[in-house]
Short mmCIF file of C-alpha atoms in Angstrom, two decimals:
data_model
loop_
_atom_site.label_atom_id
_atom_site.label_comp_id
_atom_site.label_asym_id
_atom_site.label_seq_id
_atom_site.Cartn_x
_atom_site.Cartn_y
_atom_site.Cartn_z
CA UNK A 1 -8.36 63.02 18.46
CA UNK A 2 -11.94 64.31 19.13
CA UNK A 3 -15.29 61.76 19.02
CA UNK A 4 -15.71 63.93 15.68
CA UNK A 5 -12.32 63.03 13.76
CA UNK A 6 -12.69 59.48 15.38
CA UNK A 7 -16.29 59.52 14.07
CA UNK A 8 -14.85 60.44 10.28
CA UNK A 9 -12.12 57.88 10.76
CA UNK A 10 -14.25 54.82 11.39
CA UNK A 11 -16.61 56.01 8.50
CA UNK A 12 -13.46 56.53 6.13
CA UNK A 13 -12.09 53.49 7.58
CA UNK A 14 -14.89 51.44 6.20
CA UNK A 15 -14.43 53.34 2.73
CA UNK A 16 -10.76 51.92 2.63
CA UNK A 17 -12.25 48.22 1.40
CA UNK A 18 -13.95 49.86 -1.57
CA UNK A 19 -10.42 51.96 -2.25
CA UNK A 20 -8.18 49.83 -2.50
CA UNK A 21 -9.15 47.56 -5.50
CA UNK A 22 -9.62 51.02 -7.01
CA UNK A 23 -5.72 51.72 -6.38
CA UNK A 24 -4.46 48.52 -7.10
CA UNK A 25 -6.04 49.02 -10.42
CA UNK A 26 -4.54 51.65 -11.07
CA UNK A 27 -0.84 50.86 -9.90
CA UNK A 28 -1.74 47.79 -12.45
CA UNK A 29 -2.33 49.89 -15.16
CA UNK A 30 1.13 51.51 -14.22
CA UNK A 31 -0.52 54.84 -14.09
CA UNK A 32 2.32 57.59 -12.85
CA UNK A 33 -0.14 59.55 -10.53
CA UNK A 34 -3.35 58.93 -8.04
CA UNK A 35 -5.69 61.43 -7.52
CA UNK A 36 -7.45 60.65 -4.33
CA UNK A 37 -11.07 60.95 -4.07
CA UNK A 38 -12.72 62.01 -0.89
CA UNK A 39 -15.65 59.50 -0.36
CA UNK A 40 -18.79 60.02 -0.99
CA UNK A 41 -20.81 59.92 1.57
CA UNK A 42 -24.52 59.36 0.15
CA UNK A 43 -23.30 55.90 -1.11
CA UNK A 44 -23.26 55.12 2.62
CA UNK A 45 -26.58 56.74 3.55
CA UNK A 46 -28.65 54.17 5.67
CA UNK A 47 -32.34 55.67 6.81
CA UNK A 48 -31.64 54.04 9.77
CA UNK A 49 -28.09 56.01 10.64
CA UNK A 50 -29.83 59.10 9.73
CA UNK A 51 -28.81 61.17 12.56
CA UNK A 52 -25.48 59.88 12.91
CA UNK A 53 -25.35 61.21 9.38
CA UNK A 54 -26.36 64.45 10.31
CA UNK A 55 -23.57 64.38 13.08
CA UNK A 56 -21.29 63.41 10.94
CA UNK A 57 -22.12 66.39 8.37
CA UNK A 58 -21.90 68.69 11.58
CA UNK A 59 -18.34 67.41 12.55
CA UNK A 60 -17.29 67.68 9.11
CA UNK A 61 -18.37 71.40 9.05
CA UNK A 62 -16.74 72.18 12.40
CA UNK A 63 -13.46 70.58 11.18
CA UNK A 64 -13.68 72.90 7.62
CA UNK A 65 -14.61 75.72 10.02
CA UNK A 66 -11.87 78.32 9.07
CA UNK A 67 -11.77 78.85 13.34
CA UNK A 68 -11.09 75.03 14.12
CA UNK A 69 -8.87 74.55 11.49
CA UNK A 70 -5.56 74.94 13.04
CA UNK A 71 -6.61 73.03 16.21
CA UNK A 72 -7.77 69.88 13.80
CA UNK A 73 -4.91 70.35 11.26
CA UNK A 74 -2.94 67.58 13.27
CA UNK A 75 -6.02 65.55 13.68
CA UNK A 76 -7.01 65.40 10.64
CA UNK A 77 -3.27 65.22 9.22
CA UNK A 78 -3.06 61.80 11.28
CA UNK A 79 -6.32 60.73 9.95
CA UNK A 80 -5.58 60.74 6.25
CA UNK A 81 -2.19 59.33 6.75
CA UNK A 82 -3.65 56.32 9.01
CA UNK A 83 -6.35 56.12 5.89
CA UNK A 84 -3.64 56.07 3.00
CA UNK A 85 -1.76 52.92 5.21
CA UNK A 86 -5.32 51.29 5.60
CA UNK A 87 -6.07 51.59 2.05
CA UNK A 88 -2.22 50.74 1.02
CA UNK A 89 -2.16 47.47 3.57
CA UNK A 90 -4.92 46.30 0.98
CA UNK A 91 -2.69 46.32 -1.99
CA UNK A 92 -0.86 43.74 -3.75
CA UNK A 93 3.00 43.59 -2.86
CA UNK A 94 3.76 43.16 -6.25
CA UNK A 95 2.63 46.69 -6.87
CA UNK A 96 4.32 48.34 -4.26
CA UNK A 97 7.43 49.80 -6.10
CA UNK A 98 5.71 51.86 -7.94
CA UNK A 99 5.02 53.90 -4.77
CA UNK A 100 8.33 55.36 -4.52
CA UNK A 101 7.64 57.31 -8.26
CA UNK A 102 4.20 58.55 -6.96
CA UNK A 103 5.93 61.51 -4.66
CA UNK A 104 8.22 61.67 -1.55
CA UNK A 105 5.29 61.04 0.71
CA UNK A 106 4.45 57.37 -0.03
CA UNK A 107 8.11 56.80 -0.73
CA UNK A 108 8.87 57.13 3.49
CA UNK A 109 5.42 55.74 3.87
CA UNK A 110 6.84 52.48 1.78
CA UNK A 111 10.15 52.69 3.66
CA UNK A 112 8.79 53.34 7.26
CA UNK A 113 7.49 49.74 6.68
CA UNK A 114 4.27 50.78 8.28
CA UNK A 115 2.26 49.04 5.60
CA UNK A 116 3.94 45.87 6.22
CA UNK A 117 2.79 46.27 9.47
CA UNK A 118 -0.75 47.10 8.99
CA UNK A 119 -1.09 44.21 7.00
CA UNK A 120 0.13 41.88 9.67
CA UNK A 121 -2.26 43.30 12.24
CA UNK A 122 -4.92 42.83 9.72
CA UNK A 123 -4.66 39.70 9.09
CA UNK A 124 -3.47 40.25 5.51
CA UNK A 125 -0.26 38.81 5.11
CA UNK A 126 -0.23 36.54 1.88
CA UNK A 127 2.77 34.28 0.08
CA UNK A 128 4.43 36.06 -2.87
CA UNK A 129 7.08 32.94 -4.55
CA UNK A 130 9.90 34.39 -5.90
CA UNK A 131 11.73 32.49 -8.85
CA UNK A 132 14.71 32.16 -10.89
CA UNK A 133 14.49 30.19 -13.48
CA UNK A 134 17.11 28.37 -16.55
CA UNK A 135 17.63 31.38 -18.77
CA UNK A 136 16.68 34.26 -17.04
CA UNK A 137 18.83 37.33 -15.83
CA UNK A 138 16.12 38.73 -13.65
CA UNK A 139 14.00 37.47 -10.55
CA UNK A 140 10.48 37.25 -10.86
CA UNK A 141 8.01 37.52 -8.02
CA UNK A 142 4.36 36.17 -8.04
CA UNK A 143 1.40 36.39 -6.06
CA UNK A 144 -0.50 33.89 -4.13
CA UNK A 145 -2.37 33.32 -7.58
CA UNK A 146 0.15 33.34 -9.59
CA UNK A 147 -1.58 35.88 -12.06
CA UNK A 148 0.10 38.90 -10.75
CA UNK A 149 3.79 38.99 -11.06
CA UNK A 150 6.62 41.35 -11.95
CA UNK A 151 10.23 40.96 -12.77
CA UNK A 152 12.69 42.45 -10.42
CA UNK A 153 15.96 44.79 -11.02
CA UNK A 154 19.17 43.22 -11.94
CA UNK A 155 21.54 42.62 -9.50
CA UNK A 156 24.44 44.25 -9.80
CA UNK A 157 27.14 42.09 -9.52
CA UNK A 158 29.04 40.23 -11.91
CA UNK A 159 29.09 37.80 -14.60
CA UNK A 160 30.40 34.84 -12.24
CA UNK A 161 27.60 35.49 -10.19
CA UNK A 162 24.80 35.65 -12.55
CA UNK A 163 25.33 32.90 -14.27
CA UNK A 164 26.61 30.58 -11.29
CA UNK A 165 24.93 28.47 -8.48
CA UNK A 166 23.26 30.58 -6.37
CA UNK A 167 21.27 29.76 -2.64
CA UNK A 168 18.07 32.22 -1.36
CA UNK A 169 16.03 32.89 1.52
CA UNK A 170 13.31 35.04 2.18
CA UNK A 171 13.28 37.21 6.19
CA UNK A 172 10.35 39.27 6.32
CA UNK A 173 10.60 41.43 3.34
CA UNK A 174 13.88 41.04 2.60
CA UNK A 175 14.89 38.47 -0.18
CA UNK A 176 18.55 37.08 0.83
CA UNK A 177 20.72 36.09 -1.94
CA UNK A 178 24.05 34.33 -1.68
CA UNK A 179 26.56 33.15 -4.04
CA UNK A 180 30.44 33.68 -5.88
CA UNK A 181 31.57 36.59 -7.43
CA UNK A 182 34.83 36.78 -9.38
CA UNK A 183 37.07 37.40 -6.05
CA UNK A 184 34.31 36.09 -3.60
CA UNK A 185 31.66 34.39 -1.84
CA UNK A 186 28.93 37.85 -1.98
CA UNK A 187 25.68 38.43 -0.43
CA UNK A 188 22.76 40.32 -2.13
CA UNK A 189 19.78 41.75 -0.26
CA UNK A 190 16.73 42.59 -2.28
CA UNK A 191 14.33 44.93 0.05
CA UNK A 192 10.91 45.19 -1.13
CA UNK A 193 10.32 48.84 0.59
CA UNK A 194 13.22 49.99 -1.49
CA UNK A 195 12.68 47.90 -4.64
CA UNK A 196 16.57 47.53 -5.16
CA UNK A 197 19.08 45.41 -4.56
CA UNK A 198 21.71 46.26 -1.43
CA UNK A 199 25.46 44.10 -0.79
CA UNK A 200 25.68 42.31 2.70
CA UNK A 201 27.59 40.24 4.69
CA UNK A 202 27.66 37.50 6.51
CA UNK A 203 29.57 36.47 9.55
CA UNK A 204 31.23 33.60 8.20
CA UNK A 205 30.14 33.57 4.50
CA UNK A 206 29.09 30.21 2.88
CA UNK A 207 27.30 28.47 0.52
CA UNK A 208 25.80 24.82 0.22
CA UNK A 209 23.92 25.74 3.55
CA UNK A 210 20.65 24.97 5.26
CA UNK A 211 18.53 27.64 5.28
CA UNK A 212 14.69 28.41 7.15
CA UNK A 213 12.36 31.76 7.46
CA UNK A 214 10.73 32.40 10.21
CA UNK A 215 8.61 35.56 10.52
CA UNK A 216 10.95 38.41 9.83
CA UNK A 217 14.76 36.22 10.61
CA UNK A 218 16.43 33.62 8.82
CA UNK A 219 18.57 31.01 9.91
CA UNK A 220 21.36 29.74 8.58
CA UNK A 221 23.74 26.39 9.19
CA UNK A 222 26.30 24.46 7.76
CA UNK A 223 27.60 24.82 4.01
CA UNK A 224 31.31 25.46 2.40
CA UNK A 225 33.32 28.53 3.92
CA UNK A 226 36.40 29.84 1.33
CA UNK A 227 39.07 30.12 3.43
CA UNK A 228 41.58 33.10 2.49
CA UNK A 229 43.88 30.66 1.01
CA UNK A 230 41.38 30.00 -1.42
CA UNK A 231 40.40 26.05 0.39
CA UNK A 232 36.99 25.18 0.76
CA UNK A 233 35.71 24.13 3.95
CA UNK A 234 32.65 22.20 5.26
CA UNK A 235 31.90 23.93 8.59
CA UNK A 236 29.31 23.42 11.25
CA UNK A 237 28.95 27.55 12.17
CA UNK A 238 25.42 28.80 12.55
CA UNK A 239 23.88 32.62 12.25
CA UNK A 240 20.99 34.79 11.64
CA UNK A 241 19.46 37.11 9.70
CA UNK A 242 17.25 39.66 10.91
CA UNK A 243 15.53 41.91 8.75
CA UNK A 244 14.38 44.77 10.96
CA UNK A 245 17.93 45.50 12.16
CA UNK A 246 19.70 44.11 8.78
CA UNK A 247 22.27 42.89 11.12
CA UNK A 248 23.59 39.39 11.64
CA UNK A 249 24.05 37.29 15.00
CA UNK A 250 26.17 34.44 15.77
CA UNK A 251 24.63 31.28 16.91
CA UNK A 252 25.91 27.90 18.69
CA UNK A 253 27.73 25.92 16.25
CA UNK A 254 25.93 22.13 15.25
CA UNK A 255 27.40 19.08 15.82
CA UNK A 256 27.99 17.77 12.16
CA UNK A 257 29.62 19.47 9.69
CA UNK A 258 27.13 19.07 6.50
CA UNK A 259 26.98 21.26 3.00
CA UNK A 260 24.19 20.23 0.52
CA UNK A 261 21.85 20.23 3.55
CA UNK A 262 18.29 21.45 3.90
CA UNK A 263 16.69 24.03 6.51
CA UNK A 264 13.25 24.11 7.65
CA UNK A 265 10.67 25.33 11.00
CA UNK A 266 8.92 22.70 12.34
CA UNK A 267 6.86 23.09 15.38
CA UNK A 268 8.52 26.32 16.94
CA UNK A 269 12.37 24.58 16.12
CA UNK A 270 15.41 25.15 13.13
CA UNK A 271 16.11 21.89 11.91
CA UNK A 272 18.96 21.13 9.49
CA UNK A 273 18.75 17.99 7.79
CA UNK A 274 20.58 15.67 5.03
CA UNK A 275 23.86 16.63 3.08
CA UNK A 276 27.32 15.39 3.17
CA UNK A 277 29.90 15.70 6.15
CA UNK A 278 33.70 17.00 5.70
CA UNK A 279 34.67 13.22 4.49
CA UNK A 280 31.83 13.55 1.96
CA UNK A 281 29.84 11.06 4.19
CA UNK A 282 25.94 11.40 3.31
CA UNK A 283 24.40 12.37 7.04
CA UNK A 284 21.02 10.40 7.54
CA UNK A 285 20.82 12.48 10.53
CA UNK A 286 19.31 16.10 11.77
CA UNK A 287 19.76 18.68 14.19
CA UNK A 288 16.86 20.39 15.91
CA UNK A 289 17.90 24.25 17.39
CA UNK A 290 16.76 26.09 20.60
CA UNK A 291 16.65 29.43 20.06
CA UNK A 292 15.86 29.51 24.17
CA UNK A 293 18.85 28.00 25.03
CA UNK A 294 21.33 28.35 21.82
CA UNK A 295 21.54 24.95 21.61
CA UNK A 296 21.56 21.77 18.99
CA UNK A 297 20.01 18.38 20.04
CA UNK A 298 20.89 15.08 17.10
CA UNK A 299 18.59 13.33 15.96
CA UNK A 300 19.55 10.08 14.40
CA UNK A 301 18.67 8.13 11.07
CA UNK A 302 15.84 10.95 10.41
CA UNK A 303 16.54 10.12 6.68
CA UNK A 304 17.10 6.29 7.28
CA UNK A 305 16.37 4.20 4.33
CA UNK A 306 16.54 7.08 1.63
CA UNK A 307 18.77 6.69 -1.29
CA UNK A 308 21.76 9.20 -2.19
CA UNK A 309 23.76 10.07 -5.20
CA UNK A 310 26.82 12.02 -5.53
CA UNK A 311 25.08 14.46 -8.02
CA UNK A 312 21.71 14.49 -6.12
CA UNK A 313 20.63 17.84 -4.92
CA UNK A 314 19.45 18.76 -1.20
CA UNK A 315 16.45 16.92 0.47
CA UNK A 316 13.11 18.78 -1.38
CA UNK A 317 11.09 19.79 1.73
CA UNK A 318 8.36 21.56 2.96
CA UNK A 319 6.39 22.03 6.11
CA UNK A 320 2.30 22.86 5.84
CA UNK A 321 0.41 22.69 9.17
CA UNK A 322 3.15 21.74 11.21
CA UNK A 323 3.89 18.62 9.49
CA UNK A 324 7.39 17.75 7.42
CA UNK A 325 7.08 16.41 3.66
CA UNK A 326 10.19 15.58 1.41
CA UNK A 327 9.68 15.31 -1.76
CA UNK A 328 11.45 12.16 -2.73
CA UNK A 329 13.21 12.49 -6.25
CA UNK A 330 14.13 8.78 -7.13
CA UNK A 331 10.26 8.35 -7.69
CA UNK A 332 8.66 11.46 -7.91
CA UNK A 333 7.12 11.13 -4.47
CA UNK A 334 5.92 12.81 -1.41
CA UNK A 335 6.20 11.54 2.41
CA UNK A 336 5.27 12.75 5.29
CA UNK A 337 7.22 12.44 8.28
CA UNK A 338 6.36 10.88 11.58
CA UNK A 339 7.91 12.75 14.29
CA UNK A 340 6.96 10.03 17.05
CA UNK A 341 7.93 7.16 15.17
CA UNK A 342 11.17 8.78 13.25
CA UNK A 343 10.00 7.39 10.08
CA UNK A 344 8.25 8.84 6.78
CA UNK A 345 5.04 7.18 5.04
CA UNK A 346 4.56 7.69 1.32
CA UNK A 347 1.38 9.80 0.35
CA UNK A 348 2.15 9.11 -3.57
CA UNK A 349 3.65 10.51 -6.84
CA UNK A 350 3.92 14.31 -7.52
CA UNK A 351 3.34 15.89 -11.12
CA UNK A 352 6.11 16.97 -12.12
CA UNK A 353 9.65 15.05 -13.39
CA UNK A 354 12.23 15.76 -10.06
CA UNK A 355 14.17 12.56 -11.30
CA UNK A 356 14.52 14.15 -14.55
CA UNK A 357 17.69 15.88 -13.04
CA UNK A 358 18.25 14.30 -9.37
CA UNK A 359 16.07 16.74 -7.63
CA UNK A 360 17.55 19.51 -9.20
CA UNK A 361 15.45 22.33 -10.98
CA UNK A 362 12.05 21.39 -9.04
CA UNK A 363 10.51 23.81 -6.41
CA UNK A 364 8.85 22.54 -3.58
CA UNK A 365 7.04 25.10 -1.07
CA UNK A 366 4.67 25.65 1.31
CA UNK A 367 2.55 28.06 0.74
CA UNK A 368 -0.37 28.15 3.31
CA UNK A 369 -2.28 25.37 4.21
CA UNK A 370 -1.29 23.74 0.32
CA UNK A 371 2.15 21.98 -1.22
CA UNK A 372 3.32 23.65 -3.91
CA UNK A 373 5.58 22.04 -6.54
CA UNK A 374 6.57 23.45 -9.74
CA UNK A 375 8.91 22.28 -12.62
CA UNK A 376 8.21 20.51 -16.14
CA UNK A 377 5.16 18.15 -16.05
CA UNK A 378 5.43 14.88 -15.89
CA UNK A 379 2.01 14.65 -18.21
CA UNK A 380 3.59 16.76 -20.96
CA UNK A 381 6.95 15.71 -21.78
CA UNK A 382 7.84 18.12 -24.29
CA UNK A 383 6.87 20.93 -22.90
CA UNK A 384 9.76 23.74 -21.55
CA UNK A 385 7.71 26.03 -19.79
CA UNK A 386 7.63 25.40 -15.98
CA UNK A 387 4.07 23.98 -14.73
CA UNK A 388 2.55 24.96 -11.17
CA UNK A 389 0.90 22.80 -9.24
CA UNK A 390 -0.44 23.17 -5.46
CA UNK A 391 -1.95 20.48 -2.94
CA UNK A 392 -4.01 20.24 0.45
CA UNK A 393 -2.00 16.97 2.07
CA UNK A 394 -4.02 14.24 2.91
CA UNK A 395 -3.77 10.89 2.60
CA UNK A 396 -5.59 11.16 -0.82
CA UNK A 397 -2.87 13.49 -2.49
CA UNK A 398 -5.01 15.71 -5.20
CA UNK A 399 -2.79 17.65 -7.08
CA UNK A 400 -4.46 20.72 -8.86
CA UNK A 401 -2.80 22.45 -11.63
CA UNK A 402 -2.65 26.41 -12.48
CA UNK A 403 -3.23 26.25 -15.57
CA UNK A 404 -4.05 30.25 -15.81
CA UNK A 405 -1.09 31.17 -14.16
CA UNK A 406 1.59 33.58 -15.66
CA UNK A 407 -0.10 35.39 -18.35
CA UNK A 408 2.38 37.31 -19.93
CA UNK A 409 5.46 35.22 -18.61
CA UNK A 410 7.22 32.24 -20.42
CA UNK A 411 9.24 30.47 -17.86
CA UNK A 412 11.84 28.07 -18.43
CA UNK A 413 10.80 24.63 -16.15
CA UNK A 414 14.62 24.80 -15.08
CA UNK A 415 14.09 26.60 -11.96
CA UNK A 416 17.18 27.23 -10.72
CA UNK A 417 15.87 29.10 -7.14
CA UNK A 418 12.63 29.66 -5.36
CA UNK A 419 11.66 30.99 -2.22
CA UNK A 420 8.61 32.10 -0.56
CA UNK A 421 7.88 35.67 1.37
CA UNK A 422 4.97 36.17 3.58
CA UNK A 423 4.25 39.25 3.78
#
């Protein structure tokens, strides 16, 4: 590219943060077409740029300049298309399906994933939660907000699996979606790029698993295999999911066997923790991976002390600057664990009724530097809409409700899955 193109780039470049609220209005507005506008360059007159201005004007000439224009066809080519991921990168993800109906163009532009990567290099990568709550057929996603949303396709599976238990992760932009069909254990991969809903499978399929993201992979250990006999099994097998490849890699089995376990990334590290053993045995302990070495270290009595219930669901937890927190259902609860000590300290009650059903129907995220819990409130009783709350740990918990969140949306406060993509 010549200084001139590069010249135009950096000035269109700097256009691209006053074009993309423009365009993310209008996907909003669900508007089928967008007619883009070259900028206007007197709104970015300065007296004292003046001649770079003027040499600006002068490349733009040469490049229009009926003589230049095949040899800056390419150039200029590149230019808009690095412009339309600049200005795209700035975009909600919620709205991003709606490229693929604009023209073919932005459809492989969407798929190439480019975007995704822009936005990563920029700094720009934000939480979207999506949900599944009591009632509903579809998935909803939100953004970081909550005020944007949008409800996803159907997946199209069966009745068995719509309407029974079903586990989720989120790897990169891929939302990972396991659970029983009439015949079988299935797995159901939601792509963003695409905006539709793609069959998988796993190695050894399973559900009642611990389950972590990390960047664009997810881990998986543990849970109950079908056998082809039609027997359930607890197993101790271990895999992953990665979502650039879509392909799925072995790992070193764990020690324990455990379903109704939780996953998490602490510090660098997979860690499975909790659930019950092939004998139905609650496990206090955990299990920390290596992805160096493909190996599992034990960690004992890591839930020492906690109480257990047949019908209780999987340890609620979340990890926000490197730190652990469980959400403790008995009480409605948080602590934080100790990793020196092996031992959790109680930071105090959480908003929302998670004893109501044994921990079941309650999310609890991460989602930045905050908590984020969300079921019915424990301050309005009779209310069946699902409440969102979010919190900066500390040792003074603050909860902080959003209570302008989901306009347009009735929720049930059943959720039944939740998940977070950054992204």
């Amino acid at each position: 590219m010549s200084k001139e193109e590069a010249r135009i780039a950096r000035e269109m470049l700097m256009l691209s943060k006053y074009q993309a609220p423009r365009i993310e209005e209008s996907l909003s507005r669900s508007e089928s077409t967008i007619q883009p506008k070259l900028p206007d360059l007197n709104m970015m007159y300065d007296p004292e740029r003046e001649e770079e201005g003027r040499e600006l004007v002068k490349a733009l000439e040469n490049l229009t300049n009926p003589e230049s224009q095949d040899a800056a066809h390419y150039g200029i080519s590149k230019l808009y298309s690095e412009l339309e991921v600049e200005i795209f990168a700035r975009v909600s993800c919620t709205q991003y399906w709606k490229l693929n109906f604009l023209n073919k163009e932005f459809s492989q532009l969407l798929q190439s994933r480019e975007i995704f990567k822009v936005r990563r290099e920029l700094g720009l990568v934000q939480p979207y939660v999506f949900m599944f709550s009591g009632g509903d057929t579809c998935w909803t996603v939100f953004g970081q907000d909550f005020k944007n949303f949008r409800q996803l396709p159907e997946i199209p599976s069966d009745t068995c699996f719509l309407y029974g238990d079903k586990e989720t992760i989120c790897a990169g932009t891929h939302l990972i979606v396991i659970g029983k069909e009439e015949k079988s254990l299935v797995v159901w991969r939601y792509e963003m790029e695409m905006d539709k809903w793609i069959k998988d499978e796993m190695i050894t399929p399973r559900v009642m698993y611990a389950s972590a993201s990390h960047g664009t992979n997810a881990f998986f250990a543990g849970g109950i295999n079908i056998s082809e006999n039609g027997i359930p099994e607890v197993v101790n097998v271990a895999e992953r999911y990665d979502s650039e490849t879509k392909t799925w890699k072995a790992m070193k089995a764990m020690h324990k066997r455990r379903k109704s376990s939780s996953g998490f990334f602490l510090r660098g590290k997979f860690y499975a923790l909790g659930g019950r053993n092939e004998n139905e045995v609650y496990l206090t302990c955990g299990e920390r991976y290596d992805e160096m070495t493909d190996s599992w270290t034990l960690i004992p009595d890591m839930l020492k002390g906690m109480m257990f219930e047949a019908c209780q669901s999987p340890p609620l937890i979340a990890v926000v600057n490197d730190e652990l927190y469980l959400l403790e259902s008995w009480c409605n609860e948080v602590w934080v664990y100790d990793m020196n000590a092996n031992a959790w300290k109680n930071l105090g009650v959480v908003p929302v009724r998670a004893n109501a059903a044994y921990g079941w129907g309650v999310a609890f995220k991460s989602v930045g530097d905050r908590l984020l819990v969300i079921g019915a409130s424990s301050a309005q009783p009779s209310n069946k809409t699902m409440s969102v709350y979010t919190c900066r740990p500390s040792e003074q918990m603050v909860w902080e409700e959003n209570k302008h969140c989901c306009d347009g949306v009735q929720l049930d406060h059943f959720i039944r899955n939740c998940c977070v993509m950054f992204t």
